[in-house]
Amino acid sequence: MLLQAIRPRAPAAALRGACAALWAAAAMGTAFAQAVMGPSRAPEPSKPAEARFGPESPRPERSINEWLLRMHEASRQNNYIGTFVVSSNAGAMSSARIWHACDGQQQIDRVDLLTGQPRTVFRRNDEVLTFIPEGRVVRSERREVLGLFPDLARPNASAIADFYGARQVGSERAAGFDADVVQIQPRDALRFGYRIWSEKKSGLVMKVQTLDGEGNVLEQSAFSELQIGAPVRMEKLARMMAVPEGWRLEKPEAVKTTAAAEGWALRAQVPGFTQVSCYKRPAEGVLQWVFTDGLASVSLFIEAYDRQRHAQEGVFAAGATHTLTRRLQDWWLTAVGEVPAQTLRAFAQHLERRR
């Protein structure tokens, strides 16, 4: 999954999106591009994929689940250090330096944003710490609460294959490594396609493009340079997660709940998307309901309508990320996802208040 960045967005931090992009690309390898970026033009295809990437010697074709599992396992078995760049067709670009350590079971990442406000983010399994220097604040959150999915490569085995197909379209070098180029094609118009560069020996994801229905590149995330097998020590990264003296630790309250318990439901399911979590944030008065189809995700943010803050309804796009805002009687919906606008409209159309 891959990337996150900066759109007209819901109650979600741009930094959060950036790191999700990094973790997705580096760890899972599908195309979640929510927005590390601010726009930079990504290249658009000019020839069929096979023509551009060259012939590939015959070998048994992997299924989509086999490709995704290979990419996922690569992130659990390989340490690396690299510079990661995310760009969008709107012209925005952002970059970060990432250190990744693992032992087959545990994983720790350090991500330093190289553009925008200085931020350092650590992720240890489902724990996420964001260091904010100008406020001398460390923000602590759980990955599930953030909507960053821990095992997107291992959902219901049939689910992804029902809505996506995959085929290798050639080979190409990326970040100095030989890579398999894999095309992931959606089977309907409710999701985007992806082109993924997977390092031949390890399976690690080197580069991902998110594609619209015509094959145009909406977003691209890629390592500009990468050291696989780098001497990154988990113990050293873990020590860096300590809150410095004089800094304040913040733990935003997020209460796990269900949409039904909060009085919300979908009249009909959006094909392929299943609920993965639902949290309410009492301090913000916001309910966050998260769905995924295994590759793409959608978050519904629901809060009480405020005429002073909630003035503009519509659909907005930044790269592959779309945002829909809509008034629902006394409530305000912000739907965000790396999906086509019509997918968000389907969620909004089916959402209803039950009490």
mmCIF file of N, CA and C in Angstrom, residues 42-56 167-173 179 181-183 194-197 207-211 214-217 220:
data_model
loop_
_atom_site.group_PDB
_atom_site.id
_atom_site.type_symbol
_atom_site.label_atom_id
_atom_site.label_comp_id
_atom_site.label_asym_id
_atom_site.label_seq_id
_atom_site.Cartn_x
_atom_site.Cartn_y
_atom_site.Cartn_z
ATOM 1 N N ALA A 42 4.179 13.470 -11.818
ATOM 2 C CA ALA A 42 4.695 12.133 -12.025
ATOM 3 C C ALA A 42 4.664 11.815 -13.513
ATOM 4 N N PRO A 43 5.582 10.950 -13.976
ATOM 5 C CA PRO A 43 5.606 10.627 -15.401
ATOM 6 C C PRO A 43 4.383 9.863 -15.826
ATOM 7 N N GLU A 44 3.958 10.087 -17.047
ATOM 8 C CA GLU A 44 2.790 9.384 -17.559
ATOM 9 C C GLU A 44 3.218 8.387 -18.621
ATOM 10 N N PRO A 45 2.502 7.245 -18.672
ATOM 11 C CA PRO A 45 2.896 6.220 -19.625
ATOM 12 C C PRO A 45 2.662 6.675 -21.060
ATOM 13 N N SER A 46 3.614 6.345 -21.928
ATOM 14 C CA SER A 46 3.462 6.722 -23.326
ATOM 15 C C SER A 46 3.383 5.513 -24.236
ATOM 16 N N LYS A 47 3.762 4.322 -23.685
ATOM 17 C CA LYS A 47 3.717 3.097 -24.452
ATOM 18 C C LYS A 47 3.102 2.005 -23.607
ATOM 19 N N PRO A 48 2.650 0.917 -24.230
ATOM 20 C CA PRO A 48 2.193 -0.217 -23.446
ATOM 21 C C PRO A 48 3.298 -0.658 -22.498
ATOM 22 N N ALA A 49 2.880 -1.183 -21.305
ATOM 23 C CA ALA A 49 3.857 -1.546 -20.293
ATOM 24 C C ALA A 49 4.875 -2.543 -20.820
ATOM 25 N N GLU A 50 4.426 -3.542 -21.590
ATOM 26 C CA GLU A 50 5.339 -4.559 -22.076
ATOM 27 C C GLU A 50 6.399 -3.945 -22.991
ATOM 28 N N ALA A 51 5.979 -2.963 -23.810
ATOM 29 C CA ALA A 51 6.920 -2.336 -24.736
ATOM 30 C C ALA A 51 7.955 -1.527 -23.981
ATOM 31 N N ARG A 52 7.541 -0.873 -22.894
ATOM 32 C CA ARG A 52 8.464 -0.011 -22.182
ATOM 33 C C ARG A 52 9.434 -0.784 -21.303
ATOM 34 N N PHE A 53 8.981 -1.869 -20.714
ATOM 35 C CA PHE A 53 9.825 -2.558 -19.761
ATOM 36 C C PHE A 53 10.585 -3.736 -20.362
ATOM 37 N N GLY A 54 10.274 -4.103 -21.607
ATOM 38 C CA GLY A 54 11.046 -5.131 -22.276
ATOM 39 C C GLY A 54 10.536 -6.518 -21.979
ATOM 40 N N PRO A 55 10.963 -7.517 -22.779
ATOM 41 C CA PRO A 55 10.492 -8.885 -22.600
ATOM 42 C C PRO A 55 11.036 -9.507 -21.326
ATOM 43 N N GLU A 56 10.322 -10.445 -20.812
ATOM 44 C CA GLU A 56 10.715 -11.158 -19.600
ATOM 45 C C GLU A 56 10.754 -12.637 -19.919
ATOM 46 N N ARG A 167 -0.197 -8.992 -12.990
ATOM 47 C CA ARG A 167 0.661 -9.684 -13.939
ATOM 48 C C ARG A 167 1.982 -8.942 -14.024
ATOM 49 N N GLN A 168 3.041 -9.699 -14.247
ATOM 50 C CA GLN A 168 4.339 -9.081 -14.429
ATOM 51 C C GLN A 168 4.440 -8.576 -15.858
ATOM 52 N N VAL A 169 4.887 -7.325 -15.998
ATOM 53 C CA VAL A 169 4.946 -6.728 -17.331
ATOM 54 C C VAL A 169 6.373 -6.467 -17.785
ATOM 55 N N GLY A 170 7.356 -6.905 -16.992
ATOM 56 C CA GLY A 170 8.732 -6.733 -17.415
ATOM 57 C C GLY A 170 9.668 -6.540 -16.251
ATOM 58 N N SER A 171 10.841 -6.011 -16.555
ATOM 59 C CA SER A 171 11.880 -5.762 -15.556
ATOM 60 C C SER A 171 12.488 -4.384 -15.808
ATOM 61 N N GLU A 172 12.970 -3.751 -14.743
ATOM 62 C CA GLU A 172 13.577 -2.426 -14.869
ATOM 63 C C GLU A 172 14.393 -2.168 -13.621
ATOM 64 N N ARG A 173 15.367 -1.291 -13.710
ATOM 65 C CA ARG A 173 16.137 -0.927 -12.525
ATOM 66 C C ARG A 173 15.443 0.209 -11.787
ATOM 67 N N ALA A 179 14.560 -4.914 -10.719
ATOM 68 C CA ALA A 179 13.231 -5.090 -10.132
ATOM 69 C C ALA A 179 12.267 -5.705 -11.126
ATOM 70 N N VAL A 181 8.591 -5.605 -12.561
ATOM 71 C CA VAL A 181 7.536 -4.592 -12.674
ATOM 72 C C VAL A 181 6.202 -5.326 -12.733
ATOM 73 N N VAL A 182 5.345 -5.058 -11.758
ATOM 74 C CA VAL A 182 4.082 -5.772 -11.606
ATOM 75 C C VAL A 182 2.926 -4.801 -11.788
ATOM 76 N N GLN A 183 2.006 -5.134 -12.655
ATOM 77 C CA GLN A 183 0.821 -4.316 -12.899
ATOM 78 C C GLN A 183 -0.346 -4.907 -12.112
ATOM 79 N N TYR A 194 -2.362 -0.059 -9.939
ATOM 80 C CA TYR A 194 -1.022 0.235 -9.444
ATOM 81 C C TYR A 194 0.019 -0.430 -10.338
ATOM 82 N N ARG A 195 1.184 0.205 -10.412
ATOM 83 C CA ARG A 195 2.345 -0.418 -11.024
ATOM 84 C C ARG A 195 3.440 -0.417 -9.969
ATOM 85 N N ILE A 196 3.990 -1.600 -9.685
ATOM 86 C CA ILE A 196 4.914 -1.766 -8.566
ATOM 87 C C ILE A 196 6.236 -2.332 -9.063
ATOM 88 N N TRP A 197 7.335 -1.735 -8.594
ATOM 89 C CA TRP A 197 8.676 -2.250 -8.849
ATOM 90 C C TRP A 197 9.132 -3.008 -7.607
ATOM 91 N N LYS A 207 9.388 1.040 -5.775
ATOM 92 C CA LYS A 207 8.693 2.156 -6.415
ATOM 93 C C LYS A 207 7.255 1.732 -6.690
ATOM 94 N N VAL A 208 6.340 2.674 -6.588
ATOM 95 C CA VAL A 208 4.927 2.399 -6.858
ATOM 96 C C VAL A 208 4.302 3.583 -7.573
ATOM 97 N N GLN A 209 3.521 3.300 -8.585
ATOM 98 C CA GLN A 209 2.710 4.325 -9.239
ATOM 99 C C GLN A 209 1.237 3.976 -9.058
ATOM 100 N N THR A 210 0.421 4.967 -8.756
ATOM 101 C CA THR A 210 -1.029 4.796 -8.677
ATOM 102 C C THR A 210 -1.625 5.307 -9.983
ATOM 103 N N LEU A 211 -2.469 4.492 -10.624
ATOM 104 C CA LEU A 211 -2.948 4.765 -11.973
ATOM 105 C C LEU A 211 -4.459 4.953 -12.006
ATOM 106 N N GLU A 214 -7.523 5.356 -17.071
ATOM 107 C CA GLU A 214 -6.906 5.467 -18.391
ATOM 108 C C GLU A 214 -5.422 5.134 -18.370
ATOM 109 N N GLY A 215 -4.916 4.750 -17.205
ATOM 110 C CA GLY A 215 -3.500 4.415 -17.101
ATOM 111 C C GLY A 215 -2.599 5.593 -16.815
ATOM 112 N N ASN A 216 -3.174 6.771 -16.550
ATOM 113 C CA ASN A 216 -2.367 7.937 -16.207
ATOM 114 C C ASN A 216 -1.866 7.828 -14.773
ATOM 115 N N VAL A 217 -0.651 8.319 -14.526
ATOM 116 C CA VAL A 217 -0.057 8.252 -13.193
ATOM 117 C C VAL A 217 -0.602 9.392 -12.333
ATOM 118 N N GLN A 220 3.250 8.927 -7.522
ATOM 119 C CA GLN A 220 4.384 8.016 -7.576
ATOM 120 C C GLN A 220 5.153 8.109 -6.281
#
